[in-house]
PDB file of C-alpha atoms in Angstrom:
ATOM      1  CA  UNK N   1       0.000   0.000   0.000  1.00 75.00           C
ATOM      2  CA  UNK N   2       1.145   3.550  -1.016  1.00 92.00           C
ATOM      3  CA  UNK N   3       1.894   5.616   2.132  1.00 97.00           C
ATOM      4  CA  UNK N   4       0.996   9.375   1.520  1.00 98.00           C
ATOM      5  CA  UNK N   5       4.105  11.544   2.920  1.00 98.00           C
ATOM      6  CA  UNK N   6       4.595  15.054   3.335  1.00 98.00           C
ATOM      7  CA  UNK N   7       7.957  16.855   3.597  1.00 98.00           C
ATOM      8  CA  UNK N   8       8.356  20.719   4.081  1.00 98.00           C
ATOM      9  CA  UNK N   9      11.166  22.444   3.290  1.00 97.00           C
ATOM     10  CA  UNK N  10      11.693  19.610   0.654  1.00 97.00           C
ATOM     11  CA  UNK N  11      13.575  21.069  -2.192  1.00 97.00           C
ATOM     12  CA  UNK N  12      16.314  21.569  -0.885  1.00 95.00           C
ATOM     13  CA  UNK N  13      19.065  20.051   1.853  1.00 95.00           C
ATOM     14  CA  UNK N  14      18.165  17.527   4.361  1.00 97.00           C
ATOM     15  CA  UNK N  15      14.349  17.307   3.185  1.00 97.00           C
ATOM     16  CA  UNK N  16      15.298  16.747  -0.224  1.00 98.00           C
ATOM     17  CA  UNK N  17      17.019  13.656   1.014  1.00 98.00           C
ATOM     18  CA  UNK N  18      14.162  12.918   3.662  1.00 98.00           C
ATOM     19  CA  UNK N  19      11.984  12.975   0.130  1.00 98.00           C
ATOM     20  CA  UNK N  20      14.233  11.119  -1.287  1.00 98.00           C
ATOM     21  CA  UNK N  21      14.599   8.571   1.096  1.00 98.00           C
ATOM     22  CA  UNK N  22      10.444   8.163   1.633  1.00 98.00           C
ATOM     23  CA  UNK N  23       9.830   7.440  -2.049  1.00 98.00           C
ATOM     24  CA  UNK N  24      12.291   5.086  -2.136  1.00 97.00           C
ATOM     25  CA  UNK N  25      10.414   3.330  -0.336  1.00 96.00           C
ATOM     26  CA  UNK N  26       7.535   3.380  -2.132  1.00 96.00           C
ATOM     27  CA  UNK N  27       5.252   6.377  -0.978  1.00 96.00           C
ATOM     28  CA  UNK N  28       3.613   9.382  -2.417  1.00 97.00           C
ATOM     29  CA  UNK N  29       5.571  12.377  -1.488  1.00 98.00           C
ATOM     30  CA  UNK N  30       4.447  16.028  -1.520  1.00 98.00           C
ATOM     31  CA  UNK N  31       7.133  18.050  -0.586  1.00 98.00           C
ATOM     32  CA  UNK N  32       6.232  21.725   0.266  1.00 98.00           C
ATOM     33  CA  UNK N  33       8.606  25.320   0.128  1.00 98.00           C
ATOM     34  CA  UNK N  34       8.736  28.810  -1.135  1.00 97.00           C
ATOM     35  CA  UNK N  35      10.565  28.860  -4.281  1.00 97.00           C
ATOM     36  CA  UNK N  36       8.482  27.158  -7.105  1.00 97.00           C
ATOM     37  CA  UNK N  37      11.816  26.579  -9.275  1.00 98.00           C
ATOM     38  CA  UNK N  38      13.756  24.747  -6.460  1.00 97.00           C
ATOM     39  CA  UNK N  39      10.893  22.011  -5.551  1.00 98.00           C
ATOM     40  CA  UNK N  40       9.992  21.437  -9.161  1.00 98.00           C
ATOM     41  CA  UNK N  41      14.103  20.584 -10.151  1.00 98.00           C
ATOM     42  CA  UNK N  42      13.858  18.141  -6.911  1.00 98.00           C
ATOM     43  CA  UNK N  43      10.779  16.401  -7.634  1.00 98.00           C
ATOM     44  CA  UNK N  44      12.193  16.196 -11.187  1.00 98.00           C
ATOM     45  CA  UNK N  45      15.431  14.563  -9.993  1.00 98.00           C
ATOM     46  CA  UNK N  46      13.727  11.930  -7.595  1.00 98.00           C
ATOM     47  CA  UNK N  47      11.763  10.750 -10.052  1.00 98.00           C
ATOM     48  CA  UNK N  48      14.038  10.643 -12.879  1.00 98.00           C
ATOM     49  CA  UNK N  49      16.465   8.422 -10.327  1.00 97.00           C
ATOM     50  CA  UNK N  50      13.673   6.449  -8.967  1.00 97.00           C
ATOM     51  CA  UNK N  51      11.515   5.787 -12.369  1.00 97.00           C
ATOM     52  CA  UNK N  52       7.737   6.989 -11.208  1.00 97.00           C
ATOM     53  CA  UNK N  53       6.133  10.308 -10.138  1.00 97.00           C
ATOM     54  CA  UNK N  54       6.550   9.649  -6.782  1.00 98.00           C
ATOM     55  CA  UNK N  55       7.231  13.966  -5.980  1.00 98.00           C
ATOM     56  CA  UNK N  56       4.779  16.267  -6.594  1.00 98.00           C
ATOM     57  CA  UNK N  57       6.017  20.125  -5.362  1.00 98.00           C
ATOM     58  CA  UNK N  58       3.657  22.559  -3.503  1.00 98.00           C
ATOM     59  CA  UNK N  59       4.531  26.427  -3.021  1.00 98.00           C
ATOM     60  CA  UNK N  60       3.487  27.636   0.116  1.00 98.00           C
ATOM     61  CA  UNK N  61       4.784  30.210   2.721  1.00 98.00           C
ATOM     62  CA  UNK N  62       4.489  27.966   5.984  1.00 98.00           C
ATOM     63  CA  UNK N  63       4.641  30.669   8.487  1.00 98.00           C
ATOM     64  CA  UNK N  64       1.576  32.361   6.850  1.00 98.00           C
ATOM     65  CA  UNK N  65      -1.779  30.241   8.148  1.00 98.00           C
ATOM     66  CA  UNK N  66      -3.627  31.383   5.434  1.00 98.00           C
ATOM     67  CA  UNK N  67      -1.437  30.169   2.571  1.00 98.00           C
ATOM     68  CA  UNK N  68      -1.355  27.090   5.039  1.00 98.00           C
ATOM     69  CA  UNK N  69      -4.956  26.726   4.730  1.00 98.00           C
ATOM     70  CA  UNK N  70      -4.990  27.004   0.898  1.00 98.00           C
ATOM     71  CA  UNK N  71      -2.601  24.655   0.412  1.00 98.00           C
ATOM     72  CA  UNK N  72      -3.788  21.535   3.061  1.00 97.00           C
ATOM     73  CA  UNK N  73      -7.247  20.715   0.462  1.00 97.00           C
ATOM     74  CA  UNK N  74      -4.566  20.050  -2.598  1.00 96.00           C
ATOM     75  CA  UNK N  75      -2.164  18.049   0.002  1.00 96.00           C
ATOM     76  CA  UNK N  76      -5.150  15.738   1.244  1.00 95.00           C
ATOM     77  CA  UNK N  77      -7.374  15.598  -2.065  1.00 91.00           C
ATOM     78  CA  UNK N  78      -6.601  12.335  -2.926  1.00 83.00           C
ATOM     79  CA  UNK N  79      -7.155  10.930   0.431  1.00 89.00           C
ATOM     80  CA  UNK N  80      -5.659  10.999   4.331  1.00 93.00           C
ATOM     81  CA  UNK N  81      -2.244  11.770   5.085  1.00 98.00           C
ATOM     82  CA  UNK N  82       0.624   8.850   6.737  1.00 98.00           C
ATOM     83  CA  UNK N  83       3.517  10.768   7.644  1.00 98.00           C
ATOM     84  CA  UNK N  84       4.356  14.189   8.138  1.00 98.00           C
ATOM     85  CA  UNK N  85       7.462  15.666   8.223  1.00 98.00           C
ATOM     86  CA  UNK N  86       7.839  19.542   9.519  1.00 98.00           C
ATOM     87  CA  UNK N  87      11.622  20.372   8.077  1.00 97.00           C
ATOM     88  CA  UNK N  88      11.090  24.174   7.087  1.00 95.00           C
ATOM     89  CA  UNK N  89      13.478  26.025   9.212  1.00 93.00           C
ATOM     90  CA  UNK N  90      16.898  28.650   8.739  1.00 88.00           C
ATOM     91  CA  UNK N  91      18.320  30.694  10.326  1.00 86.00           C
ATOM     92  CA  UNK N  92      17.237  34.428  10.536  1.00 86.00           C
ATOM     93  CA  UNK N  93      19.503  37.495   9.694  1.00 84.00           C
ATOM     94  CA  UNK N  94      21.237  39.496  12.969  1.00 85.00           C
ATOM     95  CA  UNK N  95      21.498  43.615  13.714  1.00 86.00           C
ATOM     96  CA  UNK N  96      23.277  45.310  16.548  1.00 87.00           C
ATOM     97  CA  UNK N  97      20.165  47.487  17.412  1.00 94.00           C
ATOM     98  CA  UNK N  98      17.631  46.167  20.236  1.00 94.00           C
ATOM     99  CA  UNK N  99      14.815  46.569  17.701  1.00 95.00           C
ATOM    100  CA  UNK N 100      16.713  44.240  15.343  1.00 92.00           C
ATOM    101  CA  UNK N 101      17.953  41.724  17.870  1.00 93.00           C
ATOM    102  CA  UNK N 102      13.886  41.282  18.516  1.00 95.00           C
ATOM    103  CA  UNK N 103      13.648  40.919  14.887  1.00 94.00           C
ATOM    104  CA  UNK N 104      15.758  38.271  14.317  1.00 95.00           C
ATOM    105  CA  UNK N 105      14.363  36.219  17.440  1.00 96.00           C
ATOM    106  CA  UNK N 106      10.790  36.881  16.368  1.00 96.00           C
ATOM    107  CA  UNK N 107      12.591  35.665  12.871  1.00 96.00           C
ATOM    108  CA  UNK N 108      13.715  32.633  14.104  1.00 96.00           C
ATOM    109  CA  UNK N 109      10.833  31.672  15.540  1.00 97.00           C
ATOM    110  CA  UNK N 110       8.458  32.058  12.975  1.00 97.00           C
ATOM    111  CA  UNK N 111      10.936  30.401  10.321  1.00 97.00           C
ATOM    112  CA  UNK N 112      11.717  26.653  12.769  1.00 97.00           C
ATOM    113  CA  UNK N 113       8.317  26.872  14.984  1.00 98.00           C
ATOM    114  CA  UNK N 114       5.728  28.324  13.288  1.00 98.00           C
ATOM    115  CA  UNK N 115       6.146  26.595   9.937  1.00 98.00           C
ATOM    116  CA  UNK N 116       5.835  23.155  11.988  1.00 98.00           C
ATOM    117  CA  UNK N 117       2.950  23.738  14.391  1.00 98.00           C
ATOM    118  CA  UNK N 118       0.774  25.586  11.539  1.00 98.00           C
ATOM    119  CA  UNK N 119       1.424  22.909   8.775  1.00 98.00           C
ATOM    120  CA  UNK N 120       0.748  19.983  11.750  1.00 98.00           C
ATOM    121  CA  UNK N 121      -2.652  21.584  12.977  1.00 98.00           C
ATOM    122  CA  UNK N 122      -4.009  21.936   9.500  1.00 98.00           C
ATOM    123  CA  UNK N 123      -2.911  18.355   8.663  1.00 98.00           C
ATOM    124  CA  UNK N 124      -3.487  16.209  12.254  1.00 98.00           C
ATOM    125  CA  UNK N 125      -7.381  16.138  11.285  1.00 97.00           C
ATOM    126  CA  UNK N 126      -6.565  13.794   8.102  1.00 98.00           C
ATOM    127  CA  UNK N 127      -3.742  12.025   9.893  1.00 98.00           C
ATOM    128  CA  UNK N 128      -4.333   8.114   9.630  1.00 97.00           C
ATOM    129  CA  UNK N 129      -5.271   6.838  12.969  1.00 97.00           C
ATOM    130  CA  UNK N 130      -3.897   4.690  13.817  1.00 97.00           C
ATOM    131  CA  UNK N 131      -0.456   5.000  12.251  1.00 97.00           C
ATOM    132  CA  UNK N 132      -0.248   8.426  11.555  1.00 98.00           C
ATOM    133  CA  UNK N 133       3.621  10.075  11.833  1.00 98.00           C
ATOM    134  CA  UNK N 134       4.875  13.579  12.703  1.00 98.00           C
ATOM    135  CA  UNK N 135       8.578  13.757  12.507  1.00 98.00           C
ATOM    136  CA  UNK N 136       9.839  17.265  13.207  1.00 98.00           C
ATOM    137  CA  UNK N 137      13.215  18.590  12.647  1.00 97.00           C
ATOM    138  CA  UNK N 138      15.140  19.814  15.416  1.00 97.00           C
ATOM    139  CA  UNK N 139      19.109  20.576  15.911  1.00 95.00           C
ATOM    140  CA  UNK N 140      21.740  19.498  18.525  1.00 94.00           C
ATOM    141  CA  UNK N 141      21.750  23.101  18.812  1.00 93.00           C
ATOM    142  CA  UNK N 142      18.602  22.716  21.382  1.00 93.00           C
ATOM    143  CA  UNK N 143      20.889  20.414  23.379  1.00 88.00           C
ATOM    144  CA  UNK N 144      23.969  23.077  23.423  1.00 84.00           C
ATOM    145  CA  UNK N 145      22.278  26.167  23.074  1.00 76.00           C
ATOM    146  CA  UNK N 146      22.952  28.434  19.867  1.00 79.00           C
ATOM    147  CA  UNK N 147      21.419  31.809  20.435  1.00 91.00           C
ATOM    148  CA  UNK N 148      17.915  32.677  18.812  1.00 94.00           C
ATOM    149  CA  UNK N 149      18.303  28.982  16.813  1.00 94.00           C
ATOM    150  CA  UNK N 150      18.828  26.753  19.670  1.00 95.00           C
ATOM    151  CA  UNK N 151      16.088  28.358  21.527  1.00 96.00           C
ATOM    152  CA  UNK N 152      13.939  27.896  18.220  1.00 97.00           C
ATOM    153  CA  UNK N 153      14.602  24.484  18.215  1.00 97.00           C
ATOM    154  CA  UNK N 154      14.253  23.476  22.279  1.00 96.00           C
ATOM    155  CA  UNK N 155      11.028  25.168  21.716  1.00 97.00           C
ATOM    156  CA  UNK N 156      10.196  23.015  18.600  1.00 97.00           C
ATOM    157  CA  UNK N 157      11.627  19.677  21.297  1.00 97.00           C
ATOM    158  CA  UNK N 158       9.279  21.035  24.011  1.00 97.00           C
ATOM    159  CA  UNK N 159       6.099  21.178  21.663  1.00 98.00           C
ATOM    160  CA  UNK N 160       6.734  17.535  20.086  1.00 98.00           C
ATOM    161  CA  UNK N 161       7.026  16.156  23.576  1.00 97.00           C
ATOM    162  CA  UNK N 162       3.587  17.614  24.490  1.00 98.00           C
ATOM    163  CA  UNK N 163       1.978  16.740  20.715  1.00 98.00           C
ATOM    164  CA  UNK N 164       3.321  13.361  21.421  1.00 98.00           C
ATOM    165  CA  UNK N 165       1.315  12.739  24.512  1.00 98.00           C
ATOM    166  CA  UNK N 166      -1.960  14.370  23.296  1.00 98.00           C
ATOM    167  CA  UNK N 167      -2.675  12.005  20.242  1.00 98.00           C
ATOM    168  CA  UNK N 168      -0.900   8.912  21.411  1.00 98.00           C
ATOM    169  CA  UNK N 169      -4.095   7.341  21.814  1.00 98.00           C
ATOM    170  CA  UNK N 170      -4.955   7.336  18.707  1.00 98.00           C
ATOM    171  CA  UNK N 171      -2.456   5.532  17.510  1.00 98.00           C
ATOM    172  CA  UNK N 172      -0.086   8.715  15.756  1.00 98.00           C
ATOM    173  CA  UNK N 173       3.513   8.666  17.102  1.00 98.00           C
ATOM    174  CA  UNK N 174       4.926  12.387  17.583  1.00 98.00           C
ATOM    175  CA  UNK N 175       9.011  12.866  17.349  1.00 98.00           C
ATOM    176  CA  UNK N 176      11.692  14.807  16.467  1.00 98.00           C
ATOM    177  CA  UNK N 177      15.299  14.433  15.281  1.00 98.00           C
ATOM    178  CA  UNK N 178      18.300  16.243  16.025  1.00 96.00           C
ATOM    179  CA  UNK N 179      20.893  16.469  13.332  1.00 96.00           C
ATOM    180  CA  UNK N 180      24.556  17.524  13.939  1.00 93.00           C
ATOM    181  CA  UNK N 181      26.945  19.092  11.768  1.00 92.00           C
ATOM    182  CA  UNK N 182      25.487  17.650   8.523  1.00 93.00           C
ATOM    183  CA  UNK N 183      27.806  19.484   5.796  1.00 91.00           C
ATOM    184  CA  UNK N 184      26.846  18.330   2.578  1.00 88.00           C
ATOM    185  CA  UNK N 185      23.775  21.039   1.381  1.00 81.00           C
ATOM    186  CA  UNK N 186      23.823  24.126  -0.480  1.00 74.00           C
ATOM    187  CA  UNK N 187      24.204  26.245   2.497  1.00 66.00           C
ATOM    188  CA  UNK N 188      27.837  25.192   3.368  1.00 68.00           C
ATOM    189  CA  UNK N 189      28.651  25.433  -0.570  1.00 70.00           C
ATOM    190  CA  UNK N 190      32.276  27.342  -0.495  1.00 66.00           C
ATOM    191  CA  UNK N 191      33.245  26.885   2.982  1.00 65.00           C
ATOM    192  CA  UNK N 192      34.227  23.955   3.382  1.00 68.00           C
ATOM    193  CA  UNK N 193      37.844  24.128   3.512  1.00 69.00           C
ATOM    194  CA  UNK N 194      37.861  26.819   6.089  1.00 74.00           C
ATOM    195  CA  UNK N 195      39.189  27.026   9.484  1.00 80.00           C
ATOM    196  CA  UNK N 196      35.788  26.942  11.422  1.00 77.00           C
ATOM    197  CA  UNK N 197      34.845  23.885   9.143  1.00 79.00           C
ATOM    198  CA  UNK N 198      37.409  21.946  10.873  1.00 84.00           C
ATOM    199  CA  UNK N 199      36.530  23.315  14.374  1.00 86.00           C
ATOM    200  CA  UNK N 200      33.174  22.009  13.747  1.00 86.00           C
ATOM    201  CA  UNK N 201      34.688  18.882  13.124  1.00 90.00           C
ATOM    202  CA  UNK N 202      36.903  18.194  15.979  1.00 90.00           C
ATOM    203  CA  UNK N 203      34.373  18.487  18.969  1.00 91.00           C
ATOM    204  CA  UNK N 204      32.414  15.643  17.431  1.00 92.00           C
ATOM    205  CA  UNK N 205      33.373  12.471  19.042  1.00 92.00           C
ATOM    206  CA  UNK N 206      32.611  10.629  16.154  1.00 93.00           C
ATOM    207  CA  UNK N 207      35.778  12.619  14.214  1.00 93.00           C
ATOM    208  CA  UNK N 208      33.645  13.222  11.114  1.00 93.00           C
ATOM    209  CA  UNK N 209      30.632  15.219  10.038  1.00 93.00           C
ATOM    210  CA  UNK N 210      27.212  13.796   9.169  1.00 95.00           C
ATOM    211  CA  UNK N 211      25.318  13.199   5.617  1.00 96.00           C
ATOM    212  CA  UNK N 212      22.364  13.589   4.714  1.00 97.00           C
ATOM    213  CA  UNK N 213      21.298  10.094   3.869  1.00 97.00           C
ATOM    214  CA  UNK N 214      22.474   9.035   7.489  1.00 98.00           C
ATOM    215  CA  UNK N 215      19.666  11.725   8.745  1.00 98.00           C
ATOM    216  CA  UNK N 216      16.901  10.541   6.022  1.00 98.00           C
ATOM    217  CA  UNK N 217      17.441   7.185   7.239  1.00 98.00           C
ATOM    218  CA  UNK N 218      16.169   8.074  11.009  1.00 98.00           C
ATOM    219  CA  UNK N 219      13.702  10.050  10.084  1.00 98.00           C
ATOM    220  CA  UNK N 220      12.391   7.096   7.846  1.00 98.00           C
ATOM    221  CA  UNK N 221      12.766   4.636  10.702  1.00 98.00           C
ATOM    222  CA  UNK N 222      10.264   6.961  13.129  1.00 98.00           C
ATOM    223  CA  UNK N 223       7.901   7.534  10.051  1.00 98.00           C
ATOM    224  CA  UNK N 224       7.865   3.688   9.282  1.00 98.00           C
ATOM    225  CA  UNK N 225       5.001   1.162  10.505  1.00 97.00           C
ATOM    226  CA  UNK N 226       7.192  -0.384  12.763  1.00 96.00           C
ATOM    227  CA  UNK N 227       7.875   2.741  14.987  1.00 98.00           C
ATOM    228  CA  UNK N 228       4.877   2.221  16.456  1.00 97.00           C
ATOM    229  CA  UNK N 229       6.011   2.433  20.016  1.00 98.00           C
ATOM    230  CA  UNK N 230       8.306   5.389  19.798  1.00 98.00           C
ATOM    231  CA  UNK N 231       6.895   8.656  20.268  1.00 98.00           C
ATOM    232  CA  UNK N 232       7.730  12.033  21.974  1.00 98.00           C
ATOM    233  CA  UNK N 233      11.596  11.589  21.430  1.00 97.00           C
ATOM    234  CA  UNK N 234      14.217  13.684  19.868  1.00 97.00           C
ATOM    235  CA  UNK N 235      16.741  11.305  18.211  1.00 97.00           C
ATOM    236  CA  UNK N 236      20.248  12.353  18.117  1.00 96.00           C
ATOM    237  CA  UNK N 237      22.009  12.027  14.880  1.00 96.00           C
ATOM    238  CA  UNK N 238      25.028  14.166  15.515  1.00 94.00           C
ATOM    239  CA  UNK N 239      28.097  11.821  16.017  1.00 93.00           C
ATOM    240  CA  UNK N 240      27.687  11.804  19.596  1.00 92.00           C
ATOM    241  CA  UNK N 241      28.312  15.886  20.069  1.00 91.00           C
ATOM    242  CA  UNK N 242      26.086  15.573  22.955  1.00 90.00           C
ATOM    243  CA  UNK N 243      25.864  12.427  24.790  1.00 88.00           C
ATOM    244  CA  UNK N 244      22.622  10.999  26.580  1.00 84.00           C
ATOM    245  CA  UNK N 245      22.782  11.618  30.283  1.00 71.00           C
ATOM    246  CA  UNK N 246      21.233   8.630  32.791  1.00 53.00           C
TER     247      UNK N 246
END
């Protein structure tokens, strides 16, 4: 049976891979952003690589909840919804003034919070139940702190925790997973033989950085049937930069 997937932030980075990764095996994956030209080259590729028209791209602004609300009819319209995954996020651009310091919080926020708990609201009433997935993307910043993004993201940890316990009942599992220092997108394109490249390196225990398919492949695992009994967790994938405490 087809599994119907959703992946924001899709086109790009660790959701194109997270797309990637969900069609391969086997479902039907919308994959939501802002730019129109980026998702449609993605969905393209994946299904030039994997043979079928397994991507289909949606433009939406996920911080706005009334493009949100426009968009959720096309996303469901061919019937309920398996597995969700909220990986819009970024960082947001810093001032010196206090007005722009509250900017760039208020930035930060909307960008890594508000694009997951809009998107999940408007999607949770055609969720499968049971067997429904919400897989949100956090950071290892939440676990070390990182100024306005950290915070963003312990927020994010905080709300799938509580998500998690409301609609365990009916059967929908609730997580999150916290990539490291995952190198290989666009964003680290032409610095990666600098100096702070290699710091980021050397205070992972694991003495390399991350990929991307090594983060697709745990979000697939807490998406899959057979996570059944896993919810309200953030999963580390980040080389062991932050170890689990008893």
């Amino acid at each position: 049976m087809t599994r119907s997937c959703i992946v924001t932030g899709g086109g790009t980075g660790l959701g194109r891979a997270i797309a990637h990764r969900l069609a391969t095996d086997g479902g039907a994956v919308a994959i939501v952003g802002r730019t129109e030209a980026t998702l449609r080259e993605a969905a393209a590729e994946i299904n030039n690589d994997l043979g079928r028209e397994a991507v289909t791209p949606y433009v939406a602004d996920l911080r706005d909840p009334g493009e949100v609300e426009s968009l959720v009819p096309h996303l469901v319209a061919r019937g309920g919804v398996d597995v969700l995954v909220t990986n819009a996020g970024g960082t947001a651009a810093a001032g010196d003034s206090l007005a722009d310091v509250a900017q760039q919080w208020l930035n930060t926020y909307r960008l890594n919070v508000l694009t997951a708990v809009l998107i999940t609201e408007a999607v949770l009433p055609h969720l499968s139940r049971p067997g429904g997935r919400i897989v949100a993307m956090s950071s290892v910043s939440a676990l070390k702190g990182a100024g306005s993004y950290g915070a963003a993201k312990a927020a994010l940890n905080n709300w799938v925790t509580d998500l998690a316990r409301e609609v365990a009942a009916d059967g929908i599992t609730v997580n999150a997973v916290a990539p490291g220092f995952v190198p290989d997108t666009g964003f680290w394109d032409g610095k990666r033989e600098t100096e702070f490249f290699a710091s980021r390196v050397d205070i992972i225990p694991a003495g390399r950085p991350g990929t991307p398919a090594e983060v697709a492949e745990a979000v697939a695992y807490l998406a899959s049937p057979d996570a059944g009994f896993t919810t309200g967790q953030v999963l580390g994938v980040h080389g062991g930069t932050v170890l689990a405490r008893s």
